[in-house]
mmCIF file of C-alpha atoms and ligand atoms in Angstrom:
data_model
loop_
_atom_site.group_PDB
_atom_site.id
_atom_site.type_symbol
_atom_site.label_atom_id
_atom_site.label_comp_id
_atom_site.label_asym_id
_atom_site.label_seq_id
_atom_site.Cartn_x
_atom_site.Cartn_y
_atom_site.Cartn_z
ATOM 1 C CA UNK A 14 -3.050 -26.896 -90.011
ATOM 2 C CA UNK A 15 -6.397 -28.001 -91.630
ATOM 3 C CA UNK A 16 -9.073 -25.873 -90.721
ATOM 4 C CA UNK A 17 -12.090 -26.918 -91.383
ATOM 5 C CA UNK A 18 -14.382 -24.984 -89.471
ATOM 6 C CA UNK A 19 -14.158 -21.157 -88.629
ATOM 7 C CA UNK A 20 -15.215 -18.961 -85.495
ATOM 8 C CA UNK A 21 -15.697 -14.934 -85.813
ATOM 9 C CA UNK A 22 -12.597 -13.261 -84.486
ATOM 10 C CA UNK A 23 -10.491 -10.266 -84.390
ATOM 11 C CA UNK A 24 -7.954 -9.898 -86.045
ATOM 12 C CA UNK A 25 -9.786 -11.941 -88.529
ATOM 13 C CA UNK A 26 -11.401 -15.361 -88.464
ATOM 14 C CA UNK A 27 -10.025 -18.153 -86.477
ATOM 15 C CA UNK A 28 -9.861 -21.723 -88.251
ATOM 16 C CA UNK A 29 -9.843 -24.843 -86.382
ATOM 17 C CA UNK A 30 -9.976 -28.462 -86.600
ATOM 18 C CA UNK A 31 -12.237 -30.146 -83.543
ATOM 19 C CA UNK A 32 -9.484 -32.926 -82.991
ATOM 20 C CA UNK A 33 -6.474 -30.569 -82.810
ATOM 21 C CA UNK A 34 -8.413 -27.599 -80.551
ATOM 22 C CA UNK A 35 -7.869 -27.867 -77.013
ATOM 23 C CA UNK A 36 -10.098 -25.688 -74.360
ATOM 24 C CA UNK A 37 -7.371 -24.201 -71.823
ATOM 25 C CA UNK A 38 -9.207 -22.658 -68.413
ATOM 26 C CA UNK A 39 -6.397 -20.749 -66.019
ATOM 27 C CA UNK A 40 -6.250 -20.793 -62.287
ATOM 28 C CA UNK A 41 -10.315 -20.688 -61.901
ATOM 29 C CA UNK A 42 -9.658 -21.494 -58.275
ATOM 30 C CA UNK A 43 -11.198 -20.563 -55.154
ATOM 31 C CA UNK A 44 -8.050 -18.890 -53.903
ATOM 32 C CA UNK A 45 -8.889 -16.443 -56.377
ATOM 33 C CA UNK A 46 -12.710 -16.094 -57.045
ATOM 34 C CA UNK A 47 -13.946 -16.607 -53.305
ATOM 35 C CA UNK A 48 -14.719 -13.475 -51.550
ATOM 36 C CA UNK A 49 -12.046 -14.435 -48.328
ATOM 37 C CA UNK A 50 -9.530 -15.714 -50.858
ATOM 38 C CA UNK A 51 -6.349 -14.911 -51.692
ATOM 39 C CA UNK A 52 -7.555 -12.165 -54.529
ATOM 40 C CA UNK A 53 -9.117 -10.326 -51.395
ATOM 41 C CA UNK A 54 -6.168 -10.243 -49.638
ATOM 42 C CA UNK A 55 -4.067 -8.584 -52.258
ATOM 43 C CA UNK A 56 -6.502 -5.658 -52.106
ATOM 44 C CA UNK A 57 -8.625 -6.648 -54.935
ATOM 45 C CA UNK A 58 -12.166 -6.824 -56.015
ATOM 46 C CA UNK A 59 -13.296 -10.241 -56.721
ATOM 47 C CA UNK A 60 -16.600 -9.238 -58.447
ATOM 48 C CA UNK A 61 -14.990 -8.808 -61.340
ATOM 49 C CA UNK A 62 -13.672 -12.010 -61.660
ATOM 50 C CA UNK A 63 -16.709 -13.703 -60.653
ATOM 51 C CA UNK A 64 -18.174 -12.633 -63.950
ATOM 52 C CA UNK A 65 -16.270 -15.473 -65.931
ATOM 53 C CA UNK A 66 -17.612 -18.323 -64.075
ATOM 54 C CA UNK A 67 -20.635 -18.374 -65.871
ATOM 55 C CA UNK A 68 -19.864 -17.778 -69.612
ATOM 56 C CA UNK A 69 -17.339 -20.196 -68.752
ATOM 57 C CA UNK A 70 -19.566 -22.776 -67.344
ATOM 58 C CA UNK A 71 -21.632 -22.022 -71.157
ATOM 59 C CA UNK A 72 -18.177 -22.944 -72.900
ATOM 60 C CA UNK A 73 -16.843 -25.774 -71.138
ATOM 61 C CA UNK A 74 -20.440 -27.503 -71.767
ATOM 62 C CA UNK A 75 -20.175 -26.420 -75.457
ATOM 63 C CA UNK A 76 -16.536 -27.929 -75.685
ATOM 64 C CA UNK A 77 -17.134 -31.131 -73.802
ATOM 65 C CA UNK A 78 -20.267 -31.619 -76.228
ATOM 66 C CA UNK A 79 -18.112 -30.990 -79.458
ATOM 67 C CA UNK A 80 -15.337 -33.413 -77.789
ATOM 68 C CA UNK A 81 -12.966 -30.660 -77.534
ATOM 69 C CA UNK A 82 -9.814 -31.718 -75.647
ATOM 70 C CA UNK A 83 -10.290 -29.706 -71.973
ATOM 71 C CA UNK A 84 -7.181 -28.684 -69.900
ATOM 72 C CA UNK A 85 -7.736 -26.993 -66.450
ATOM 73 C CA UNK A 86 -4.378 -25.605 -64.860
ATOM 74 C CA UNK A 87 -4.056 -24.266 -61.372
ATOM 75 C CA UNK A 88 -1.228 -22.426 -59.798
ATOM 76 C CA UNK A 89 0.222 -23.340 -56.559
ATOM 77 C CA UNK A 90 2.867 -24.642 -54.433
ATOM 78 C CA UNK A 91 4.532 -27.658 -52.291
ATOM 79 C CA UNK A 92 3.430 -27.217 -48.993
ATOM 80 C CA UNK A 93 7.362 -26.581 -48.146
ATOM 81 C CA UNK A 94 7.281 -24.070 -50.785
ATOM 82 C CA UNK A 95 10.302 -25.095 -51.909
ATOM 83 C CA UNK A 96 8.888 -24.867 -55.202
ATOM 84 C CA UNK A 97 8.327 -20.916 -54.808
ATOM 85 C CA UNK A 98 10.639 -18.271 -55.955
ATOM 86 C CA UNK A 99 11.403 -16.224 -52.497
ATOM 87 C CA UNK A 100 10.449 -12.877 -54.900
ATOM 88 C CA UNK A 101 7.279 -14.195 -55.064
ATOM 89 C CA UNK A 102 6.675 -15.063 -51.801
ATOM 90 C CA UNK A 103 7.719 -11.790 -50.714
ATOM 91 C CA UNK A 104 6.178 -9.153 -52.899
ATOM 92 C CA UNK A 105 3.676 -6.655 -52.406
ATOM 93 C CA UNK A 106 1.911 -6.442 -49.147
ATOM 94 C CA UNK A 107 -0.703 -8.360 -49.025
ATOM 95 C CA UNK A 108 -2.346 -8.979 -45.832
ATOM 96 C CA UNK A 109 -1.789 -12.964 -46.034
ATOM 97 C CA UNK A 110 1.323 -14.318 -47.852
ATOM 98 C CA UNK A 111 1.332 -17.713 -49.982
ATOM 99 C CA UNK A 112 1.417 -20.602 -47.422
ATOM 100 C CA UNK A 113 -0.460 -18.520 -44.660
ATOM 101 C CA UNK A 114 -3.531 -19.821 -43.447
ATOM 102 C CA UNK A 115 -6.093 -18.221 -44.778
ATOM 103 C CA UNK A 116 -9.985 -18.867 -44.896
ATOM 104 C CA UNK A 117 -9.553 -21.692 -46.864
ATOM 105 C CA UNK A 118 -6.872 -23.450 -46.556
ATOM 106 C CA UNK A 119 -2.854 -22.324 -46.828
ATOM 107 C CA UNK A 120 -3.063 -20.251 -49.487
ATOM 108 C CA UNK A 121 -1.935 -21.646 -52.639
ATOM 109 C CA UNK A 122 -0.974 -24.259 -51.412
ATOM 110 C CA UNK A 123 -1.695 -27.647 -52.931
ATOM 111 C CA UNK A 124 -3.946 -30.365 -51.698
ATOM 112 C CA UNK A 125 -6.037 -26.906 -50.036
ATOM 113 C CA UNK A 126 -9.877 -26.228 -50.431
ATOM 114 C CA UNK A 127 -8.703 -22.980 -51.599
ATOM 115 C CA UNK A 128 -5.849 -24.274 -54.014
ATOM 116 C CA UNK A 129 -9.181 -25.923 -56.085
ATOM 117 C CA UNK A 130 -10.957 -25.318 -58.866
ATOM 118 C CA UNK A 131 -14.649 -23.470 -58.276
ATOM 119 C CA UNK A 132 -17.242 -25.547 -58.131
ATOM 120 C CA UNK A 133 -19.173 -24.334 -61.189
ATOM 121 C CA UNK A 134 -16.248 -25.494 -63.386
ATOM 122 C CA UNK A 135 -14.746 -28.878 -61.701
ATOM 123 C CA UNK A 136 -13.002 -31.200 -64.048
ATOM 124 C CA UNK A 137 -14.837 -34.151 -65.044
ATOM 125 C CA UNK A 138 -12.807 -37.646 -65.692
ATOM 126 C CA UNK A 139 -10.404 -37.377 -68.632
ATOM 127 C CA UNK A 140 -10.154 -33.358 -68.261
ATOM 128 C CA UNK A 141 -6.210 -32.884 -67.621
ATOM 129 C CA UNK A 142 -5.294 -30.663 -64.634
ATOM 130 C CA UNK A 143 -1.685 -29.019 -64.504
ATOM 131 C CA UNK A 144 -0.447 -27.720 -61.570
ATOM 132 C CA UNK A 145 2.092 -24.634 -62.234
ATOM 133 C CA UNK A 146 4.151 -22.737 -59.978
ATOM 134 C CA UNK A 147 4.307 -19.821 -62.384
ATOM 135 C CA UNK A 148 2.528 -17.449 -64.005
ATOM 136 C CA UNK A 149 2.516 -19.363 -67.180
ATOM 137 C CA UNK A 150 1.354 -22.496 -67.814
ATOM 138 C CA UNK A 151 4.020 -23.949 -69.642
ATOM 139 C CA UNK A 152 6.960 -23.221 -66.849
ATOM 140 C CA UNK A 153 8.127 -26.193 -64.941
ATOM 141 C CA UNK A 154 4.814 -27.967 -66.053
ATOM 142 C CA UNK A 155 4.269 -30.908 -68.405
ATOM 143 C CA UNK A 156 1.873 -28.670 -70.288
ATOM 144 C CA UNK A 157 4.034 -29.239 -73.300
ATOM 145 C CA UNK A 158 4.152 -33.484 -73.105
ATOM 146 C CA UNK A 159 0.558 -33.336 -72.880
ATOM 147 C CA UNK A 160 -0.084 -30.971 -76.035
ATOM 148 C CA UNK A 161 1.966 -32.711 -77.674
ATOM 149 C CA UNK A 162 0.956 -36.283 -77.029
ATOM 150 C CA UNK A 163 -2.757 -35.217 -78.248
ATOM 151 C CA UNK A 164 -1.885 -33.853 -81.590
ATOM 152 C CA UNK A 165 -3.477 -30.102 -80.127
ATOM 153 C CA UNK A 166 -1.951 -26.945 -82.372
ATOM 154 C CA UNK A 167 -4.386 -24.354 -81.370
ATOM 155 C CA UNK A 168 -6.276 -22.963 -77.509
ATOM 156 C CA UNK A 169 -9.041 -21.393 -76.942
ATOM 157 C CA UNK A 170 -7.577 -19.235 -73.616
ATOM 158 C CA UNK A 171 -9.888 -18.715 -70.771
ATOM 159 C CA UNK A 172 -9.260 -18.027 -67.187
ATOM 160 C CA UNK A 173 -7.936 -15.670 -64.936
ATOM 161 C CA UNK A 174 -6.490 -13.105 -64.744
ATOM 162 C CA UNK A 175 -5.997 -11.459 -68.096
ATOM 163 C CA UNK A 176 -3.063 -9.786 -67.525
ATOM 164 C CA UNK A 177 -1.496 -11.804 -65.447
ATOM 165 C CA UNK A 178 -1.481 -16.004 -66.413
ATOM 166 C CA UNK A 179 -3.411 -15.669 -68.888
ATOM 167 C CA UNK A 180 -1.265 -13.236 -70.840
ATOM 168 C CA UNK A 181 1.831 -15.086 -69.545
ATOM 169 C CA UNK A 182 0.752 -18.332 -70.989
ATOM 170 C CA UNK A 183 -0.208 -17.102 -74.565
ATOM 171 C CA UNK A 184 2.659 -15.399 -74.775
ATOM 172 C CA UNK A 185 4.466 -18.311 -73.843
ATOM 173 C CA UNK A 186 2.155 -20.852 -76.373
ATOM 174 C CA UNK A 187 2.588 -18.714 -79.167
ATOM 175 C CA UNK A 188 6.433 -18.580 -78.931
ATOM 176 C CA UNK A 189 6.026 -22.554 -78.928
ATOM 177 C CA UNK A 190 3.612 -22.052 -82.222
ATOM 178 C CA UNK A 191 0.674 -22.348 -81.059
ATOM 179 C CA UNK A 192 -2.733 -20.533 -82.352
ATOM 180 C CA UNK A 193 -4.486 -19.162 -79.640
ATOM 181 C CA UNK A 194 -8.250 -17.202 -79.492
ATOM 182 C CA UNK A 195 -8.387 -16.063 -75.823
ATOM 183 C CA UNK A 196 -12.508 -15.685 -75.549
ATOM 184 C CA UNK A 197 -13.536 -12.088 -73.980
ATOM 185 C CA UNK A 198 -15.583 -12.375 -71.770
ATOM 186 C CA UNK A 199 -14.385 -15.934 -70.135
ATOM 187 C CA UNK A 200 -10.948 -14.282 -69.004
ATOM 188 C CA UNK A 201 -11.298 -11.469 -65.846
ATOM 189 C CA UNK A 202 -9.234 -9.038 -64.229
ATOM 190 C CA UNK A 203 -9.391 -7.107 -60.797
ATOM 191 C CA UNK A 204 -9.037 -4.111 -63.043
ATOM 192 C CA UNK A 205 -11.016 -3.103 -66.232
ATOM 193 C CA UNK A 206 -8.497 -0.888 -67.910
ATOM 194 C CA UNK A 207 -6.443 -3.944 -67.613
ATOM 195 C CA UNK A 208 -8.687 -6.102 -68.785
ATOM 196 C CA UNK A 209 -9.704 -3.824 -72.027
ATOM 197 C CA UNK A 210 -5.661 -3.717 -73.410
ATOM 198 C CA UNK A 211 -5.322 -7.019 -71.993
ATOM 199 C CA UNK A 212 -7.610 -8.237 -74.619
ATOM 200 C CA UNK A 213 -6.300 -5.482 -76.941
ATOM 201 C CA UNK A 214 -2.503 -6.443 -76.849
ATOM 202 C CA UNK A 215 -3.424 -9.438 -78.105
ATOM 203 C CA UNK A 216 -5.281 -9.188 -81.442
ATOM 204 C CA UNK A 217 -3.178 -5.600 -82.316
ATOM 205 C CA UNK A 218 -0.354 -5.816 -85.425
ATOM 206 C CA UNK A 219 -2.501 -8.214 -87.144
ATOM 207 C CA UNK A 220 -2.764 -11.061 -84.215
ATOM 208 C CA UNK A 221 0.575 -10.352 -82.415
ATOM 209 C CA UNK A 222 -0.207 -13.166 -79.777
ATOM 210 C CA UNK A 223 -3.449 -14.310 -81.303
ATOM 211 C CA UNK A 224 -7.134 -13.913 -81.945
ATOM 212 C CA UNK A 225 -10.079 -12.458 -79.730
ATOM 213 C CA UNK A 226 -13.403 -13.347 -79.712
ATOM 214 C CA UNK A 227 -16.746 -13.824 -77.346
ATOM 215 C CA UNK A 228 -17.997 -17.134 -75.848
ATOM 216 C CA UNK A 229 -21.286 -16.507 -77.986
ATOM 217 C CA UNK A 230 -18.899 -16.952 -81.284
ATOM 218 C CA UNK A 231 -17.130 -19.437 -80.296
ATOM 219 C CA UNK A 232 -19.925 -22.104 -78.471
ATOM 220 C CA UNK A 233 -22.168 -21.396 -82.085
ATOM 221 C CA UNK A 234 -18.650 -22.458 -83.672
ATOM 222 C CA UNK A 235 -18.437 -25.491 -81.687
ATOM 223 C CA UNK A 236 -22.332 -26.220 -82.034
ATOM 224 C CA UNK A 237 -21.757 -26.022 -85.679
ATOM 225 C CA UNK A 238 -18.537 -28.162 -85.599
ATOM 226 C CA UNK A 239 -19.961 -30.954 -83.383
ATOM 227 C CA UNK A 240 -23.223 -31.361 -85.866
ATOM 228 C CA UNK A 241 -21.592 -31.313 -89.155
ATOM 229 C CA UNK A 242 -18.002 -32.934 -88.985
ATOM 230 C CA UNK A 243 -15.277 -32.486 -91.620
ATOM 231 C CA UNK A 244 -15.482 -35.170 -93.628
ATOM 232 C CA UNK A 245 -13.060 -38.371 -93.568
ATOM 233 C CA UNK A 246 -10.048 -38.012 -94.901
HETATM 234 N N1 TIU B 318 -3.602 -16.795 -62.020
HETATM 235 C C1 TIU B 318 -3.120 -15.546 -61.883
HETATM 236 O O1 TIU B 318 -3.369 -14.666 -62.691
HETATM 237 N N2 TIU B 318 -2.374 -15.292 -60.727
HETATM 238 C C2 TIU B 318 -2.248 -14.056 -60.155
HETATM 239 O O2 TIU B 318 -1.572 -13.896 -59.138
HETATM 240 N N3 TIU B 318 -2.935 -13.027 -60.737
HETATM 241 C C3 TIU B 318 -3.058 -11.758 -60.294
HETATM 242 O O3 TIU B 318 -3.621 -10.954 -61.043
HETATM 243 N N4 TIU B 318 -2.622 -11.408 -59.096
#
């Protein structure tokens, strides 16, 4: 990989070039981040969560400015759920089950208000949005096709939650080779010792899954990128 241009990380510094960097957002949906959603019903704080939106909001600007390639993924199911493991429609005890009707819609189910991305961070025309049953992005999706077919090597991993798809999906992009910087404070978990050695089990033994760094490092890398390009081949 050429990398031309460098943001402040941990382990250490994370190179990139603009044209093969893709911005990756997880699952910022409603069913998730709405106080009556989904991430209620399994018991959980969503204040928390709701911290992301608007660093996020700050880096999707910064990466749509710079011409980064953007990639939005939601998870979800077919309405006849035929598309959902029967483990995962039947663990825990939440107090509304996938595919119930819930305050906004069936939950997770697709084509629902609920099933959507937030407001604050809608896709715009051209931004790709992959629908995943799983936890990971790359399962049963055609995350891979599309990666592929733009030339991107490295993600910058945002998204919720932590622990959950967003961990699932590094894990699963860095067996597949790909560099990824998951950015601090744009991922968010229900629970903050989770999100702490979320973040930490992924830059320890020397970038086992990848690099960490803040939004603030990375949109001044992508300011800095976008005004002074690496020169033509
Ligand atoms: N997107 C995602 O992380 N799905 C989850 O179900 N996460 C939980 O933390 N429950």
């Amino acid at each position: 990989m050429t990398a031309d241009h460098q943001i402040p990380a941990q382990p250490t510094a994370f190179g990139f070039d603009p044209s093969s960097l893709a911005l990756v957002v997880i699952d910022m949906q409603r069913d998730f981040l709405l106080p009556g959603g989904f991430g209620e019903s399994l018991g959980n704080d969503v204040a928390l969560l709701r911290t992301v939106i608007e660093p996020l909001a700050g880096l999707l600007s910064a990466a749509r400015a710079a011409g980064i390639t953007v990639i939005h993924t939601r998870e979800g199911h077919l309405p006849d759920l035929s598309d959902c493991p029967p483990a995962k429609l039947a663990r825990g005890n939440p107090s509304q089950r996938i595919g119930d009707r819930g305050r906004f819609g069936r939950i997770l189910i697709r084509g629902e208000y609920g099933h959507d991305i937030v407001d604050e961070l809608a896709p715009i025309a051209g931004e790709v949005v992959i629908d995943k049953p799983g936890k990971g992005a790359f399962y049963a999706t055609e995350l891979s096709d599309v990666l592929t077919g733009k030339g991107i090597r490295s993600l910058l991993v945002t998204g919720v939650t932590t622990e959950v798809c967003v961990h699932t999906t590094v894990r699963e992009a860095n067996d597949r080779g790909y560099e990824c910087l998951v950015v601090s404070d744009c991922v968010g978990s229900y629970f903050p010792e989770f999100q702490r050695v979320g973040l930490e089990m992924i830059a320890a033994q020397g970038g086992i899954f990848g690099w960490v760094a803040d939004s603030g490092s990375v949109v001044g890398a992508l300011e800095s990128a976008a005004s002074s390009p690496a020169p033509a081949q």
